[in-house]
């Protein structure tokens, strides 16, 4: 069935390092992917999205890469800061009506200074 | 700009009691609306979504229900809460084919 998962539940990095958070998806028909950041006790916050007609998309300090051949998605955070510490979720679009998303379980990023 | 509100922020309810969580969106019209539940340390589980007034799609069979009485209002309800209903409930909205924006969430503890 359809599922979105992340390779590692936790990732610890030093301040200033680059972070890479990975996600694998199983539905080759998915055409839209989003990364969210969730801080403790808060709702998820949109970071960046990418559509299946793209391989790469860049934002401020973040880059999302999409490899449709192996159904892999990654989020790269440059110069990671303590404020980046949070749980990161990838999500894929399911279906047409309502654009309901399927979320992975999340990766907890811990940044130490 | 658009904003999304949820209330209450926290709620403690006994088993068997009813539930009503409310979500409202401002600054947009005819949004898609969603209810998710997040168990502690887990990902988000889609419960319901709505593409219009009175239109509700259920993703997971359970003792919860949702209603959309107005264009920008989404309500999550239960007649009798179970212990397993405890969790963090998130409402979200989007324009079709665009990213979803989440509300601040409601922390529900069923005792």
mmCIF file of C-alpha atoms in Angstrom:
data_model
loop_
_atom_site.group_PDB
_atom_site.id
_atom_site.type_symbol
_atom_site.label_atom_id
_atom_site.label_comp_id
_atom_site.label_asym_id
_atom_site.label_seq_id
_atom_site.Cartn_x
_atom_site.Cartn_y
_atom_site.Cartn_z
ATOM 1 C CA UNK A 1 0.000 0.000 0.000
ATOM 2 C CA UNK A 2 0.935 3.630 0.022
ATOM 3 C CA UNK A 3 3.307 4.778 2.704
ATOM 4 C CA UNK A 4 5.823 7.446 3.404
ATOM 5 C CA UNK A 5 8.681 6.730 5.735
ATOM 6 C CA UNK A 6 11.877 8.269 6.963
ATOM 7 C CA UNK A 7 15.152 6.430 7.166
ATOM 8 C CA UNK A 8 16.198 7.564 10.625
ATOM 9 C CA UNK A 9 14.045 8.525 13.602
ATOM 10 C CA UNK A 10 16.750 10.807 15.050
ATOM 11 C CA UNK A 11 19.617 12.890 13.746
ATOM 12 C CA UNK A 12 22.132 14.759 15.871
ATOM 13 C CA UNK A 13 24.398 17.422 14.388
ATOM 14 C CA UNK A 14 26.670 20.199 15.509
ATOM 15 C CA UNK A 15 25.747 23.822 14.970
ATOM 16 C CA UNK A 16 27.034 24.983 11.613
ATOM 17 C CA UNK A 17 27.011 21.533 10.035
ATOM 18 C CA UNK A 18 24.805 20.648 7.108
ATOM 19 C CA UNK A 19 21.921 18.278 7.890
ATOM 20 C CA UNK A 20 20.349 15.772 5.543
ATOM 21 C CA UNK A 21 17.023 14.189 6.408
ATOM 22 C CA UNK A 22 15.820 11.391 4.189
ATOM 23 C CA UNK A 23 12.447 10.027 3.240
ATOM 24 C CA UNK A 24 11.337 7.108 1.092
ATOM 25 C CA UNK A 25 7.936 6.858 -0.502
ATOM 26 C CA UNK A 26 6.254 3.880 -2.079
ATOM 27 C CA UNK A 27 3.570 5.334 -4.357
ATOM 28 C CA UNK A 28 5.105 6.087 -7.736
ATOM 29 C CA UNK A 29 1.910 7.974 -8.655
ATOM 30 C CA UNK A 30 2.503 10.622 -5.977
ATOM 31 C CA UNK A 31 3.106 13.959 -7.641
ATOM 32 C CA UNK A 32 3.576 16.373 -4.788
ATOM 33 C CA UNK A 33 5.782 16.264 -1.708
ATOM 34 C CA UNK A 34 6.142 18.564 1.260
ATOM 35 C CA UNK A 35 8.516 18.927 4.168
ATOM 36 C CA UNK A 36 7.208 20.181 7.495
ATOM 37 C CA UNK A 37 8.946 21.212 10.700
ATOM 38 C CA UNK A 38 7.211 20.656 14.004
ATOM 39 C CA UNK A 39 8.423 22.141 17.246
ATOM 40 C CA UNK A 40 7.289 20.665 20.518
ATOM 41 C CA UNK A 41 3.643 21.400 21.300
ATOM 42 C CA UNK A 42 3.030 23.253 18.048
ATOM 43 C CA UNK A 43 1.435 22.490 14.733
ATOM 44 C CA UNK A 44 3.645 21.540 11.760
ATOM 45 C CA UNK A 45 5.118 24.433 9.843
ATOM 46 C CA UNK A 46 5.513 24.319 6.080
ATOM 47 C CA UNK A 47 9.157 24.384 4.977
ATOM 48 C CA UNK A 48 9.313 23.593 1.298
ATOM 49 C CA UNK A 49 7.503 21.574 -1.336
ATOM 50 C CA UNK A 50 8.366 19.965 -4.641
ATOM 51 C CA UNK A 51 6.338 18.594 -7.502
ATOM 52 C CA UNK A 52 7.223 15.444 -9.373
ATOM 53 C CA UNK A 53 8.260 17.343 -12.501
ATOM 54 C CA UNK A 54 11.224 18.735 -10.568
ATOM 55 C CA UNK A 55 14.380 17.128 -9.145
ATOM 56 C CA UNK A 56 15.496 19.922 -6.885
ATOM 57 C CA UNK A 57 14.107 22.990 -5.249
ATOM 58 C CA UNK A 58 15.864 25.504 -3.036
ATOM 59 C CA UNK A 59 14.644 27.794 -0.326
ATOM 60 C CA UNK A 60 16.362 29.806 2.319
ATOM 61 C CA UNK A 61 19.040 27.458 3.759
ATOM 62 C CA UNK A 62 16.968 24.448 2.683
ATOM 63 C CA UNK A 63 17.043 22.269 -0.407
ATOM 64 C CA UNK A 64 14.725 19.433 -1.288
ATOM 65 C CA UNK A 65 15.871 16.719 -3.669
ATOM 66 C CA UNK A 66 13.544 14.271 -5.354
ATOM 67 C CA UNK A 67 14.747 11.058 -6.944
ATOM 68 C CA UNK A 68 11.780 9.475 -8.634
ATOM 69 C CA UNK A 69 13.779 6.508 -9.868
ATOM 70 C CA UNK A 70 14.329 5.197 -6.351
ATOM 71 C CA UNK A 71 11.365 7.067 -4.815
ATOM 72 C CA UNK A 72 13.504 9.007 -2.423
ATOM 73 C CA UNK A 73 13.123 12.489 -1.017
ATOM 74 C CA UNK A 74 15.618 14.421 1.063
ATOM 75 C CA UNK A 75 15.762 17.704 2.930
ATOM 76 C CA UNK A 76 19.094 19.434 3.249
ATOM 77 C CA UNK A 77 19.555 22.183 5.808
ATOM 78 C CA UNK A 78 22.652 24.308 5.400
ATOM 79 C CA UNK A 79 24.531 25.716 8.379
ATOM 80 C CA UNK A 80 22.191 24.085 10.882
ATOM 81 C CA UNK A 81 21.258 26.258 13.846
ATOM 82 C CA UNK A 82 19.909 25.380 17.302
ATOM 83 C CA UNK A 83 16.567 26.832 16.213
ATOM 84 C CA UNK A 84 16.365 24.100 13.593
ATOM 85 C CA UNK A 85 15.933 21.505 16.328
ATOM 86 C CA UNK A 86 12.519 19.957 15.762
ATOM 87 C CA UNK A 87 10.767 16.972 14.251
ATOM 88 C CA UNK A 88 10.758 16.963 10.461
ATOM 89 C CA UNK A 89 8.053 15.232 8.466
ATOM 90 C CA UNK A 90 7.834 14.455 4.803
ATOM 91 C CA UNK A 91 4.415 14.093 3.236
ATOM 92 C CA UNK A 92 3.121 12.970 -0.129
ATOM 93 C CA UNK A 93 -0.088 13.859 -1.863
ATOM 94 C CA UNK A 94 -2.708 11.215 -2.079
ATOM 95 C CA UNK A 95 -5.499 11.481 -4.584
ATOM 96 C CA UNK A 96 -6.957 14.450 -6.395
ATOM 97 C CA UNK A 97 -9.935 15.661 -4.391
ATOM 98 C CA UNK A 98 -8.905 17.513 -1.262
ATOM 99 C CA UNK A 99 -5.201 16.866 -1.844
ATOM 100 C CA UNK A 100 -5.063 14.816 1.340
ATOM 101 C CA UNK A 101 -1.502 14.162 2.444
ATOM 102 C CA UNK A 102 0.128 11.066 3.874
ATOM 103 C CA UNK A 103 2.769 11.820 6.469
ATOM 104 C CA UNK A 104 5.820 9.843 7.464
ATOM 105 C CA UNK A 105 6.665 9.195 11.103
ATOM 106 C CA UNK A 106 9.169 12.016 11.411
ATOM 107 C CA UNK A 107 12.863 12.545 12.119
ATOM 108 C CA UNK A 108 13.903 14.356 15.266
ATOM 109 C CA UNK A 109 16.764 16.740 14.534
ATOM 110 C CA UNK A 110 18.880 17.770 17.506
ATOM 111 C CA UNK A 111 21.392 20.561 17.045
ATOM 112 C CA UNK A 112 24.064 21.062 19.657
ATOM 113 C CA UNK A 113 26.142 24.201 19.943
ATOM 114 C CA UNK B 1 -3.261 37.001 5.265
ATOM 115 C CA UNK B 2 -4.817 33.729 6.261
ATOM 116 C CA UNK B 3 -4.939 32.448 9.803
ATOM 117 C CA UNK B 4 -6.244 29.269 11.327
ATOM 118 C CA UNK B 5 -7.550 28.951 14.858
ATOM 119 C CA UNK B 6 -8.239 25.969 17.042
ATOM 120 C CA UNK B 7 -9.800 25.724 20.449
ATOM 121 C CA UNK B 8 -9.515 24.737 23.084
ATOM 122 C CA UNK B 9 -5.739 24.523 23.287
ATOM 123 C CA UNK B 10 -5.865 21.782 25.908
ATOM 124 C CA UNK B 11 -8.649 19.575 27.147
ATOM 125 C CA UNK B 12 -8.948 16.880 29.792
ATOM 126 C CA UNK B 13 -12.055 14.742 29.512
ATOM 127 C CA UNK B 14 -13.228 11.561 31.235
ATOM 128 C CA UNK B 15 -13.858 8.378 29.303
ATOM 129 C CA UNK B 16 -17.386 8.279 27.930
ATOM 130 C CA UNK B 17 -17.822 12.046 27.791
ATOM 131 C CA UNK B 18 -18.588 13.918 24.564
ATOM 132 C CA UNK B 19 -16.098 15.944 22.577
ATOM 133 C CA UNK B 20 -16.267 19.006 20.399
ATOM 134 C CA UNK B 21 -13.170 20.629 18.904
ATOM 135 C CA UNK B 22 -13.483 23.640 16.687
ATOM 136 C CA UNK B 23 -11.357 24.988 13.885
ATOM 137 C CA UNK B 24 -11.875 28.195 11.942
ATOM 138 C CA UNK B 25 -9.966 29.735 9.081
ATOM 139 C CA UNK B 26 -9.792 33.426 8.285
ATOM 140 C CA UNK B 27 -8.709 35.266 5.200
ATOM 141 C CA UNK B 28 -9.721 32.762 2.549
ATOM 142 C CA UNK B 29 -12.843 31.245 1.088
ATOM 143 C CA UNK B 30 -13.793 27.690 0.202
ATOM 144 C CA UNK B 31 -10.663 26.127 1.650
ATOM 145 C CA UNK B 32 -10.065 22.411 1.907
ATOM 146 C CA UNK B 33 -10.117 21.519 5.597
ATOM 147 C CA UNK B 34 -8.512 18.621 7.434
ATOM 148 C CA UNK B 35 -8.436 16.991 10.857
ATOM 149 C CA UNK B 36 -5.344 15.039 11.881
ATOM 150 C CA UNK B 37 -4.433 13.237 15.065
ATOM 151 C CA UNK B 38 -0.906 12.848 16.322
ATOM 152 C CA UNK B 39 -0.119 10.357 19.066
ATOM 153 C CA UNK B 40 2.886 11.105 21.274
ATOM 154 C CA UNK B 41 6.111 10.680 19.310
ATOM 155 C CA UNK B 42 4.265 9.614 16.199
ATOM 156 C CA UNK B 43 3.401 10.986 12.794
ATOM 157 C CA UNK B 44 0.184 12.607 11.706
ATOM 158 C CA UNK B 45 -2.839 10.474 10.939
ATOM 159 C CA UNK B 46 -5.469 11.982 8.672
ATOM 160 C CA UNK B 47 -8.924 11.594 10.202
ATOM 161 C CA UNK B 48 -11.238 13.665 8.003
ATOM 162 C CA UNK B 49 -11.089 16.114 5.167
ATOM 163 C CA UNK B 50 -13.636 18.376 3.557
ATOM 164 C CA UNK B 51 -13.709 20.108 0.194
ATOM 165 C CA UNK B 52 -16.895 22.069 0.898
ATOM 166 C CA UNK B 53 -19.762 22.763 3.274
ATOM 167 C CA UNK B 54 -21.408 19.537 4.352
ATOM 168 C CA UNK B 55 -18.871 17.416 2.473
ATOM 169 C CA UNK B 56 -16.877 15.163 4.759
ATOM 170 C CA UNK B 57 -14.556 12.311 3.844
ATOM 171 C CA UNK B 58 -13.501 9.910 6.567
ATOM 172 C CA UNK B 59 -10.102 8.270 6.349
ATOM 173 C CA UNK B 60 -10.182 6.075 9.447
ATOM 174 C CA UNK B 61 -13.231 4.324 10.944
ATOM 175 C CA UNK B 62 -13.578 5.294 14.581
ATOM 176 C CA UNK B 63 -15.865 6.858 17.135
ATOM 177 C CA UNK B 64 -15.093 10.363 15.899
ATOM 178 C CA UNK B 65 -17.098 12.425 13.429
ATOM 179 C CA UNK B 66 -16.580 15.721 11.665
ATOM 180 C CA UNK B 67 -18.887 18.419 10.395
ATOM 181 C CA UNK B 68 -18.520 21.559 8.345
ATOM 182 C CA UNK B 69 -21.495 23.782 9.101
ATOM 183 C CA UNK B 70 -19.924 26.862 7.524
ATOM 184 C CA UNK B 71 -17.375 27.447 4.798
ATOM 185 C CA UNK B 72 -14.508 28.177 7.153
ATOM 186 C CA UNK B 73 -15.532 26.148 10.191
ATOM 187 C CA UNK B 74 -14.607 22.538 10.823
ATOM 188 C CA UNK B 75 -15.721 20.637 13.913
ATOM 189 C CA UNK B 76 -14.477 17.339 15.304
ATOM 190 C CA UNK B 77 -16.862 15.507 17.615
ATOM 191 C CA UNK B 78 -17.372 12.361 19.576
ATOM 192 C CA UNK B 79 -20.369 11.123 21.540
ATOM 193 C CA UNK B 80 -18.298 8.985 23.899
ATOM 194 C CA UNK B 81 -14.555 9.367 24.267
ATOM 195 C CA UNK B 82 -12.213 6.397 24.617
ATOM 196 C CA UNK B 83 -8.818 6.370 26.288
ATOM 197 C CA UNK B 84 -7.284 5.770 22.864
ATOM 198 C CA UNK B 85 -8.681 9.112 21.674
ATOM 199 C CA UNK B 86 -5.987 10.949 23.628
ATOM 200 C CA UNK B 87 -3.590 12.827 21.396
ATOM 201 C CA UNK B 88 -2.743 16.060 19.681
ATOM 202 C CA UNK B 89 -5.444 17.114 17.237
ATOM 203 C CA UNK B 90 -4.473 19.337 14.368
ATOM 204 C CA UNK B 91 -6.650 21.184 11.915
ATOM 205 C CA UNK B 92 -5.245 22.228 8.567
ATOM 206 C CA UNK B 93 -6.382 24.061 5.444
ATOM 207 C CA UNK B 94 -5.189 24.524 1.914
ATOM 208 C CA UNK B 95 -6.111 25.655 -1.530
ATOM 209 C CA UNK B 96 -6.403 22.647 -3.864
ATOM 210 C CA UNK B 97 -3.003 21.363 -4.968
ATOM 211 C CA UNK B 98 -1.126 23.620 -2.589
ATOM 212 C CA UNK B 99 0.611 23.087 0.710
ATOM 213 C CA UNK B 100 -1.413 22.631 3.879
ATOM 214 C CA UNK B 101 -1.197 25.071 6.756
ATOM 215 C CA UNK B 102 -1.751 23.813 10.260
ATOM 216 C CA UNK B 103 -3.375 25.314 13.292
ATOM 217 C CA UNK B 104 -1.795 25.378 16.765
ATOM 218 C CA UNK B 105 -3.448 22.101 17.791
ATOM 219 C CA UNK B 106 -5.528 20.832 20.713
ATOM 220 C CA UNK B 107 -3.969 18.559 23.296
ATOM 221 C CA UNK B 108 -6.660 16.092 24.388
ATOM 222 C CA UNK B 109 -6.181 13.843 27.401
ATOM 223 C CA UNK B 110 -8.852 11.269 28.112
ATOM 224 C CA UNK B 111 -8.755 10.020 31.693
#
